[in-house]
Short mmCIF file of C-alpha atoms and ligand atoms in Angstrom, two decimals:
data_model
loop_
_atom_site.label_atom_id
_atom_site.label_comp_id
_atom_site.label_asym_id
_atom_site.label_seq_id
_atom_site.Cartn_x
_atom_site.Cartn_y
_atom_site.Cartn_z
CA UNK A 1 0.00 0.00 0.00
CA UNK A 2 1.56 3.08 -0.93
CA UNK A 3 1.46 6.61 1.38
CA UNK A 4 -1.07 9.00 1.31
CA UNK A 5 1.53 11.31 0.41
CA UNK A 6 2.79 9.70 -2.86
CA UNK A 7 1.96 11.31 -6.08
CA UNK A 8 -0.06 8.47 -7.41
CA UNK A 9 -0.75 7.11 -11.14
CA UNK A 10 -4.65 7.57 -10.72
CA UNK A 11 -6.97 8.30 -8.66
CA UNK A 12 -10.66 6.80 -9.15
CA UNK A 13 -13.97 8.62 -7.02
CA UNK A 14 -16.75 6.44 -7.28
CA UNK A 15 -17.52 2.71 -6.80
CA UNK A 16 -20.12 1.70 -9.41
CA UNK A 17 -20.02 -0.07 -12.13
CA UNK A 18 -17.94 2.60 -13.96
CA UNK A 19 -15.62 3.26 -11.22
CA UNK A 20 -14.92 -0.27 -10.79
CA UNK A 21 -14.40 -1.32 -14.14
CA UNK A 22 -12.17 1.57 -14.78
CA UNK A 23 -10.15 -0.02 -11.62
CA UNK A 24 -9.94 -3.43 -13.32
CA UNK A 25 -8.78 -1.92 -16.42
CA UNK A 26 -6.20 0.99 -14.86
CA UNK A 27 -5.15 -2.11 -12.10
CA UNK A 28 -4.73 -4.74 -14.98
CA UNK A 29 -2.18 -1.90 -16.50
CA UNK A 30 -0.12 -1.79 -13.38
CA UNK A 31 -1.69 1.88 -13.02
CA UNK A 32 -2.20 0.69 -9.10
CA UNK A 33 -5.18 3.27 -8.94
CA UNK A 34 -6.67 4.23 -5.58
CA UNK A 35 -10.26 3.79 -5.78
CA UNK A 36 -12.16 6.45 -3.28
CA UNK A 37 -15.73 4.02 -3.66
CA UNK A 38 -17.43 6.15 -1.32
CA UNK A 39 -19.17 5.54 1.86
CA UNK A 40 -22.07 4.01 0.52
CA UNK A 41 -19.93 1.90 -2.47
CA UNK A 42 -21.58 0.25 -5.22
CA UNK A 43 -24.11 2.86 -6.45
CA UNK A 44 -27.73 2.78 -7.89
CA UNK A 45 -27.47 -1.16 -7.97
CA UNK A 46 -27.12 -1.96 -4.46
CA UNK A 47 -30.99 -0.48 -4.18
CA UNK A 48 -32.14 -2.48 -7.17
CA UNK A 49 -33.28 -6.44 -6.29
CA UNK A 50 -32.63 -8.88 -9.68
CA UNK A 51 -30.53 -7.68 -12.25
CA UNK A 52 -31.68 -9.80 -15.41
CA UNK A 53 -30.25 -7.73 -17.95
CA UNK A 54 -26.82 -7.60 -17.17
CA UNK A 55 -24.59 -10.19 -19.91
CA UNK A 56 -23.00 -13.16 -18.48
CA UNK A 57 -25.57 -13.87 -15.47
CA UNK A 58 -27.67 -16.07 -17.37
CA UNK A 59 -29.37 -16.57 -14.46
CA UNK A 60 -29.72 -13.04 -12.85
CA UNK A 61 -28.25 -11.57 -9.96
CA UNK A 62 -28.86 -9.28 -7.27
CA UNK A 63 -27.89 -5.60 -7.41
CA UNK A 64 -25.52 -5.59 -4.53
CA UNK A 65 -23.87 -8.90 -5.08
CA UNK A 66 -22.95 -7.88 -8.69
CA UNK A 67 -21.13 -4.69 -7.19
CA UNK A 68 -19.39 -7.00 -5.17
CA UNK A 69 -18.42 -8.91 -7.88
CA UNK A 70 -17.09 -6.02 -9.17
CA UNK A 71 -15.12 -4.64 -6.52
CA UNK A 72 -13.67 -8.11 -6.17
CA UNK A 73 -12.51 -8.58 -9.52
CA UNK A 74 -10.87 -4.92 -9.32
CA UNK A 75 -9.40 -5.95 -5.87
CA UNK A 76 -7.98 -9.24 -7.84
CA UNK A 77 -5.21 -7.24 -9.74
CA UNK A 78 -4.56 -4.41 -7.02
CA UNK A 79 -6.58 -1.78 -6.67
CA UNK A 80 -6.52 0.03 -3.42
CA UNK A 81 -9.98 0.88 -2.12
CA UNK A 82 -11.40 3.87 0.57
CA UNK A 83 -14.51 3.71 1.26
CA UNK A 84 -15.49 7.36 2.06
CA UNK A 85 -17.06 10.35 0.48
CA UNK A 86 -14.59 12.77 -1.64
CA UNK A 87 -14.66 15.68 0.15
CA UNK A 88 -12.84 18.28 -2.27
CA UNK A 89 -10.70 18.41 -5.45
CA UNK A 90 -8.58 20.37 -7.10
CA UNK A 91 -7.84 19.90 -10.55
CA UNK A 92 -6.11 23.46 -11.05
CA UNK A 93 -2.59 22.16 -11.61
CA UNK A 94 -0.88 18.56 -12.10
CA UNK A 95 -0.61 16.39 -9.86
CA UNK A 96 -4.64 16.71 -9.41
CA UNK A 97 -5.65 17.04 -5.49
CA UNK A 98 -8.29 15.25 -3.87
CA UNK A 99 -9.34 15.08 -0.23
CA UNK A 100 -11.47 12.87 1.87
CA UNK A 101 -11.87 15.23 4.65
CA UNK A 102 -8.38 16.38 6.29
CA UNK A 103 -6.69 13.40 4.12
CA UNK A 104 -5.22 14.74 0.78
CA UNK A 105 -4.77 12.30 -2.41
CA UNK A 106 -2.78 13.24 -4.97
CA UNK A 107 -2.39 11.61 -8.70
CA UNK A 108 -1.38 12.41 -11.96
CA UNK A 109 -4.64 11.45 -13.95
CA UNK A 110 -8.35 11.01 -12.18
CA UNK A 111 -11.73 9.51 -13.26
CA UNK A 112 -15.08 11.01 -12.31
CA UNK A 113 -17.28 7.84 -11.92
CA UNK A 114 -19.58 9.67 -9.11
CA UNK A 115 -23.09 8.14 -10.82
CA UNK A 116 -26.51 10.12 -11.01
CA UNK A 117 -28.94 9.40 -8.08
CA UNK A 118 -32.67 9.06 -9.32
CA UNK A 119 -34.69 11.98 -7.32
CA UNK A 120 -37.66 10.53 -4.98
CA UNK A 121 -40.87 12.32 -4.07
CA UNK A 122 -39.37 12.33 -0.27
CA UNK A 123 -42.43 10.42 1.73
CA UNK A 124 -41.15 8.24 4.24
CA UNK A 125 -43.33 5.13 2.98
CA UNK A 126 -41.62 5.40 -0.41
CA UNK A 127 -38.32 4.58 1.27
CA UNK A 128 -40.00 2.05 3.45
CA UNK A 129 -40.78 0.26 0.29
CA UNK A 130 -37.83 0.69 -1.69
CA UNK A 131 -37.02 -2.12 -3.71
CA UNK A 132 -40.19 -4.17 -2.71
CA UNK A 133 -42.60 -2.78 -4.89
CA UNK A 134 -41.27 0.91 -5.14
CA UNK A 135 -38.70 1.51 -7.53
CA UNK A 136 -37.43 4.49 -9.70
CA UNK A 137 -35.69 2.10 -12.68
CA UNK A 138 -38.90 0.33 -15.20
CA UNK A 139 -36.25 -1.04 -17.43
CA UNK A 140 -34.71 -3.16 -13.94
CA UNK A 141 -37.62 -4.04 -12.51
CA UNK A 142 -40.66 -3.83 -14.68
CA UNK A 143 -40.67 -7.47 -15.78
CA UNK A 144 -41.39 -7.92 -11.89
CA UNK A 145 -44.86 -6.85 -12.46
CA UNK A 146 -46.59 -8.89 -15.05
CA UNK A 147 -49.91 -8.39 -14.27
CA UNK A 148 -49.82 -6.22 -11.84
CA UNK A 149 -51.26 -2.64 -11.52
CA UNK A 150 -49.05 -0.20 -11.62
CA UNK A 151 -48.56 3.77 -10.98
CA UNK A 152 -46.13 5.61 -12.55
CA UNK A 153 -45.12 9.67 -11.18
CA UNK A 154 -43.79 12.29 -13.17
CA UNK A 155 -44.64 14.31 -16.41
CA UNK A 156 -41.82 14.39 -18.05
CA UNK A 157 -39.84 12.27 -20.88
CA UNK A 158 -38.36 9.65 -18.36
CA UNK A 159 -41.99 8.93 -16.65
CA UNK A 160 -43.80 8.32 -20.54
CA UNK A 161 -41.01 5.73 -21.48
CA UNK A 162 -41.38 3.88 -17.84
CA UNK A 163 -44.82 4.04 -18.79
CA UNK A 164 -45.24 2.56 -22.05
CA UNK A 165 -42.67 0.13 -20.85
CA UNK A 166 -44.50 -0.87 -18.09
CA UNK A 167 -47.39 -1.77 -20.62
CA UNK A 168 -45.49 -4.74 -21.75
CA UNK A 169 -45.93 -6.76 -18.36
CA UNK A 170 -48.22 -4.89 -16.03
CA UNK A 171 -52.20 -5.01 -16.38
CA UNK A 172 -52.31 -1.39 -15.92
CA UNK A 173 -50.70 1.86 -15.80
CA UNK A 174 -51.85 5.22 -14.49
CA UNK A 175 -49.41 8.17 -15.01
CA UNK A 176 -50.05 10.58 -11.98
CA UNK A 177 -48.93 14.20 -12.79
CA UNK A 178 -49.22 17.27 -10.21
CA UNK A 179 -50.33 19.21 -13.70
CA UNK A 180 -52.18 18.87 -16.78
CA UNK A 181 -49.78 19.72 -18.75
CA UNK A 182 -46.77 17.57 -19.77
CA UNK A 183 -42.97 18.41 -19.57
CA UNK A 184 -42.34 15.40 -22.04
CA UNK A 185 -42.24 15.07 -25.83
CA UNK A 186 -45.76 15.53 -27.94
CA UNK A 187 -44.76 11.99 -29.47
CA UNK A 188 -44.15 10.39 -26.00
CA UNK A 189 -47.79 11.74 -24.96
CA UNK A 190 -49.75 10.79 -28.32
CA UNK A 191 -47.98 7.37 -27.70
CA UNK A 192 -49.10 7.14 -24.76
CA UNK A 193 -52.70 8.35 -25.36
CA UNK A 194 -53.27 5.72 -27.75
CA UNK A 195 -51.86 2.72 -25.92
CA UNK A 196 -55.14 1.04 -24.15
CA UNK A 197 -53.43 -0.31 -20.86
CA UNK A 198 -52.39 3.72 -19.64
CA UNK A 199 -54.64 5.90 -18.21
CA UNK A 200 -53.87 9.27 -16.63
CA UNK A 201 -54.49 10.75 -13.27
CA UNK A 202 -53.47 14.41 -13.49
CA UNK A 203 -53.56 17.23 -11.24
CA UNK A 204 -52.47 14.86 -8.59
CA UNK A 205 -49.57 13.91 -6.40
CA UNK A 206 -48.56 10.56 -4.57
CA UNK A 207 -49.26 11.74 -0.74
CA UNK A 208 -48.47 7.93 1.15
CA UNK A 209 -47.66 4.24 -0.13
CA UNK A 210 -50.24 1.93 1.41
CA UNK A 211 -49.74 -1.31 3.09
CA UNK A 212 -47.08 -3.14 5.42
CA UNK A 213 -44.27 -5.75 4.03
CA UNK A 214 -45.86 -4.58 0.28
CA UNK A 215 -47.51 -2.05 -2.03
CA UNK A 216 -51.34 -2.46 -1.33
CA UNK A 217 -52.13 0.79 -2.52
CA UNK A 218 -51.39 4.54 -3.00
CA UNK A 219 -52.83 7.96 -1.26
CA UNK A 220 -53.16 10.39 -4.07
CA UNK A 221 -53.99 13.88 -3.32
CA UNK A 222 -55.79 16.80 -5.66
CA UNK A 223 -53.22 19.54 -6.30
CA UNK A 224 -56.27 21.67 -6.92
CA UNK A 225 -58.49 21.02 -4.02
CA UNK A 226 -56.49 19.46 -2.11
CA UNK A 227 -58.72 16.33 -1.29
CA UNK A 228 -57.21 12.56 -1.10
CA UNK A 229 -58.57 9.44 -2.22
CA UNK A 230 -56.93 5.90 -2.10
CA UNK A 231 -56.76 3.35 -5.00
CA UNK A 232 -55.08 0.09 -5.19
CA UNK A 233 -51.80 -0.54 -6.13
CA UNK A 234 -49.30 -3.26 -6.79
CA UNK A 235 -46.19 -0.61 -7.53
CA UNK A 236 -44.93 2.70 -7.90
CA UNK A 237 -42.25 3.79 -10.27
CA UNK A 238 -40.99 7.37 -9.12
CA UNK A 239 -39.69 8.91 -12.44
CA UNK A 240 -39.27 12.57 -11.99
CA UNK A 241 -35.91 12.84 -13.14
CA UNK A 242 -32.05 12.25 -11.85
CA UNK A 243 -29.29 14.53 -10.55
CA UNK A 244 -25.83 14.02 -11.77
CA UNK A 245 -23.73 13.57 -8.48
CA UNK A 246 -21.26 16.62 -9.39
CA UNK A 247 -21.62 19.13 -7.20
CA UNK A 248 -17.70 18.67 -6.43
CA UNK A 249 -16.99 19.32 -9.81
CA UNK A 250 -18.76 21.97 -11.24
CA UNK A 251 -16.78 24.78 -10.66
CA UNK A 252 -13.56 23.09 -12.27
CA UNK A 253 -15.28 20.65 -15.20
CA UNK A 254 -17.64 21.65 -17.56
CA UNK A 255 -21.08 20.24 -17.64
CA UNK A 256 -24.56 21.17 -19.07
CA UNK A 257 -27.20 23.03 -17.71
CA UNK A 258 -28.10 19.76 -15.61
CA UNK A 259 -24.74 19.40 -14.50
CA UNK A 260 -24.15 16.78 -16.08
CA UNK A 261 -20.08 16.35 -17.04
CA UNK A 262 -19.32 16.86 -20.65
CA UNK A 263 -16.86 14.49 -22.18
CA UNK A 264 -15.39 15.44 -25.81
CA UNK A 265 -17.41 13.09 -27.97
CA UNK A 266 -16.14 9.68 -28.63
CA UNK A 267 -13.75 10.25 -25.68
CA UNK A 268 -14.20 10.39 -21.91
CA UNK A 269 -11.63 13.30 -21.62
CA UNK A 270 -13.14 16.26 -19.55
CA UNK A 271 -12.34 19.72 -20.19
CA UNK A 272 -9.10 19.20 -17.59
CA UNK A 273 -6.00 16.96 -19.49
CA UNK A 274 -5.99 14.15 -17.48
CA UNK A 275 -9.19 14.47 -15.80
CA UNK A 276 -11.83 11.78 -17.15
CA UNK A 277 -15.83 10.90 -16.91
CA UNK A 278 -17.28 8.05 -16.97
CA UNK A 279 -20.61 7.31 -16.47
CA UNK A 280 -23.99 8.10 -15.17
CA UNK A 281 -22.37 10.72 -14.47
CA UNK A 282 -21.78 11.83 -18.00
CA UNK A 283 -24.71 10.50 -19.33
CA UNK A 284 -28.30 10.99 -19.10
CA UNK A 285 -29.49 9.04 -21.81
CA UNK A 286 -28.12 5.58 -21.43
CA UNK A 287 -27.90 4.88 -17.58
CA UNK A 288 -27.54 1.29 -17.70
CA UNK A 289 -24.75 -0.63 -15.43
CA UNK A 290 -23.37 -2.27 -19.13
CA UNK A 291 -23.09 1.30 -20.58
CA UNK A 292 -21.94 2.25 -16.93
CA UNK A 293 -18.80 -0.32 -17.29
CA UNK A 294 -18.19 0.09 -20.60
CA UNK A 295 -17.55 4.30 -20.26
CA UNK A 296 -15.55 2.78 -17.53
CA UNK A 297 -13.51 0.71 -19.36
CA UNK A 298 -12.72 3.66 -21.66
CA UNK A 299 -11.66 6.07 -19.21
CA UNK A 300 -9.19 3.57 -18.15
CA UNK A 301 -7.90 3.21 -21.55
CA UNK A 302 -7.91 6.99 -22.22
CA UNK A 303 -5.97 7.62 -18.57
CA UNK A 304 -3.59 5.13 -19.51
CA UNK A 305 -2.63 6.31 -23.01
CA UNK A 306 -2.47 9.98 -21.21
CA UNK A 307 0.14 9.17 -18.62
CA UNK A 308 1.76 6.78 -20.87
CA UNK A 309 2.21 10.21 -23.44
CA UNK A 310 3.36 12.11 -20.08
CA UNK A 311 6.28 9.71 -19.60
CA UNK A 312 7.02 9.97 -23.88
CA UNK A 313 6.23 6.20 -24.50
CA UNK A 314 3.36 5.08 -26.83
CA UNK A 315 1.25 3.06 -24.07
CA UNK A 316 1.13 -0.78 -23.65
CA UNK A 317 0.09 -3.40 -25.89
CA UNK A 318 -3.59 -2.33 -24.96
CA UNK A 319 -3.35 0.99 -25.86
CA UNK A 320 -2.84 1.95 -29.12
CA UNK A 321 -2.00 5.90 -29.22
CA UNK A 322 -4.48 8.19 -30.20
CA UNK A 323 -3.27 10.45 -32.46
CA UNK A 324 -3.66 13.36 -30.38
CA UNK A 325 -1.96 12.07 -27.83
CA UNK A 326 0.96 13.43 -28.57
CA UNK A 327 -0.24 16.83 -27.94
CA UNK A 328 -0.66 16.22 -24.19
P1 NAP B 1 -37.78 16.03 -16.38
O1 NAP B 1 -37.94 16.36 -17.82
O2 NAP B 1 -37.12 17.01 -15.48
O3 NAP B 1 -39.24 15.73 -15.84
C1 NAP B 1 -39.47 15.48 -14.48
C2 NAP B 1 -40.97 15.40 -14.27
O4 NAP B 1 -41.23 15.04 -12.93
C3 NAP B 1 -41.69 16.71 -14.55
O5 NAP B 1 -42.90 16.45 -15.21
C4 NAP B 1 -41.95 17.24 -13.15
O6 NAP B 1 -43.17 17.94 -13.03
C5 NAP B 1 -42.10 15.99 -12.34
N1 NAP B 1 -41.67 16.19 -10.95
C6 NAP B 1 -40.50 16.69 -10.50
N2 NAP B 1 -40.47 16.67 -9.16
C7 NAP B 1 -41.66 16.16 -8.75
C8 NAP B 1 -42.24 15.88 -7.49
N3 NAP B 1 -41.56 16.11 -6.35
N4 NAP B 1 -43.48 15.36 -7.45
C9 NAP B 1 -44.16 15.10 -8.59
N5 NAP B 1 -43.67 15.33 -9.81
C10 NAP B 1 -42.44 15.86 -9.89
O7 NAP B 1 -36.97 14.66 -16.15
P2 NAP B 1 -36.93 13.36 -17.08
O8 NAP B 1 -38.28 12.99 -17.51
O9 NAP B 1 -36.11 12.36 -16.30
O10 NAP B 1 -36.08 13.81 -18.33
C11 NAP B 1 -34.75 14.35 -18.17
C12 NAP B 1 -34.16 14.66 -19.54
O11 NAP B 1 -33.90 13.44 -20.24
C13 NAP B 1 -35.13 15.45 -20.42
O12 NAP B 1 -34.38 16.33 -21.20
C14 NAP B 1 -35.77 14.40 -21.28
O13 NAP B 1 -36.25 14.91 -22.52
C15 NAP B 1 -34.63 13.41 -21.47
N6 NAP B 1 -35.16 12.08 -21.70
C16 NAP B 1 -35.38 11.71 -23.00
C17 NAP B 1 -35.91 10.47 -23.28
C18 NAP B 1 -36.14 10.08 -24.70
O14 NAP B 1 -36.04 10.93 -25.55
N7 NAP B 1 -36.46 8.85 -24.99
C19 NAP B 1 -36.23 9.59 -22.26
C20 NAP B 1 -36.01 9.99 -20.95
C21 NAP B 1 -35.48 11.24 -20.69
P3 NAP B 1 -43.36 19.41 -13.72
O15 NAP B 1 -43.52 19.14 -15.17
O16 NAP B 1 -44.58 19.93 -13.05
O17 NAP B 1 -42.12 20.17 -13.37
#
């Protein structure tokens, strides 16, 4: 284990599936990164139950045993692990600075794998039932709730596509909006409209998730006159949008108007030489844990063919240069 004081190779923040497969990559390079996983390590998927769709578990697996897979195989070929919450960076100046409260990090190249989180409505019963009926991700659990009836939150873009996903297995859908007007696309909505199995319930909001060990029903409360009424349930997707987890970076890496990091397309290169994203955090369109690994695996690459043009060599046998890396 090397000293906090060392200027290291690379430092990683984040332990999800892009962090971690950016640590198998960097650690199967002899990059030794440090991994800062943070305190709660492993991301979205240690709230999500089966994970059906990931390739190679023919069988599924759950959420939090797949991180640990992970981690494990990244731990295999020596990468070093804290499992905290990055604090502060500072990515003024090489070597790049990084602190986990009074403890400073220090490396030559770093990868922003920090995730998005989904938002929740903030009732205590949704948390209560999270992951047993509640869930923010239609694409992970939908096929959960063949039919089932289901309630869906949110107006915009996101909530329509959990929607009409939702169609394909559950009985019935009801898209509860607190308007009655939608954020999301006019083609979303006249998809929607026409698709027999989704109904609408606008004007409203999800007030309290009924029932003990599972969803039995919903509280759903007029945004106009305030009055509640209960109707069966048998789940609740909450889809009213994500946050990028950047507020660290934002004042040093550029990001849309979401905050979302911008990486130079085809690339995961940031706006800072030697400063990568990989990524929920980078991307709001994809968000799966196989597009998740697979940014991973090509900030790795990237962070290795940019400290491999620091020292004036070309990079290993894995790395062909880019031709631009010789400008770095
Ligand atoms: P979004 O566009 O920000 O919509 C969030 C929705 O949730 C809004 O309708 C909002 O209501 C509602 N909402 C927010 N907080 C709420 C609360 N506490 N209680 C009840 N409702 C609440 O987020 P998004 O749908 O995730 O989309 C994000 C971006 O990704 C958008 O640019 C979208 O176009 C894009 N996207 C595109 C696709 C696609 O093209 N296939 C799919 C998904 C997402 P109000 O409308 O009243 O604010």
């Amino acid at each position: 284990m090397s000293d906090q004081n060392d200027v290291r190779e690379l430092i990683i923040i984040g332990g999800g599936p892009a962090g971690y497969t950016a640590a198998l990559y960097a650690a199967r390079a002899d990059l030794e990164p440090l991994v800062i996983e943070g305190f709660q390590w492993g991301g979205q998927l240690m709230i999500t139950s089966d994970v059906e769709n990931y390739p190679g578990y023919a069988d599924g697996v759950m959420g939090p045993e797949m991180m640990s897979d992970f981690r494990r195989q990244a731990e295999r070929f020596g990468s070093e692990f804290i499992t905290d919450d990055v604090t502060k960076v500072d990515f003024s100046g090489s070597p790049f600075r990084v602190w986990v409260g009074n403890d400073e990090y220090s490396a030559r190249a770093v990868i922003v794998a920090t995730g998005a989180s989904a938002r929740w409505l903030g009732i205590e019963s949704e948390q209560q039932h999270r992951g047993r009926g509640v869930s923010t991700c239609a694409t992970c659990d939908g096929a959960f709730f063949r039919e089932k009836d289901v309630y869906v939150v949110g107006g915009g873009d996101s909530a329509f596509e959990e929607a009409l996903f939702l169609t394909k297995f559950a009985t019935s859908v009801r898209l509860v909006h607190r308007r009655d007007e939608f954020r999301a696309s006019k083609i979303m909505v006249d998809r929607a409209e026409k698709n027999d199995k989704l109904d609408f319930v606008l004007n409203a909001v999800v007030d309290e998730i009924l029932g003990d060990t599972k969803v039995e029903g919903l509280r759903l409360r007029s945004t106009v006159t305030d009055d509640t009424w209960e109707v069966p349930a048998d789940g609740l997707f909450v889809a009213i949008g994500h946050d990028p987890n950047t507020g660290l970076f934002l004042d040093q890496l550029e990001h849309d108007a979401a905050g979302y990091l911008i990486a130079k397309p085809g690339t995961t290169e940031t706006n800072v030489p030697g400063v990568f994203a990989a990524g929920d955090v980078q991307d709001h369109t994809y968000r799966q844990a196989i597009t998740a690994a697979g940014s991973g695996c090509q900030a790795a690459l990237d962070a290795e063919r940019y400290l491999a043009a620091l020292e004036g060599h070309p990079g290993t046998a894995m790395t062909a240069p880019r031709p631009e890396a010789a400008e770095v």
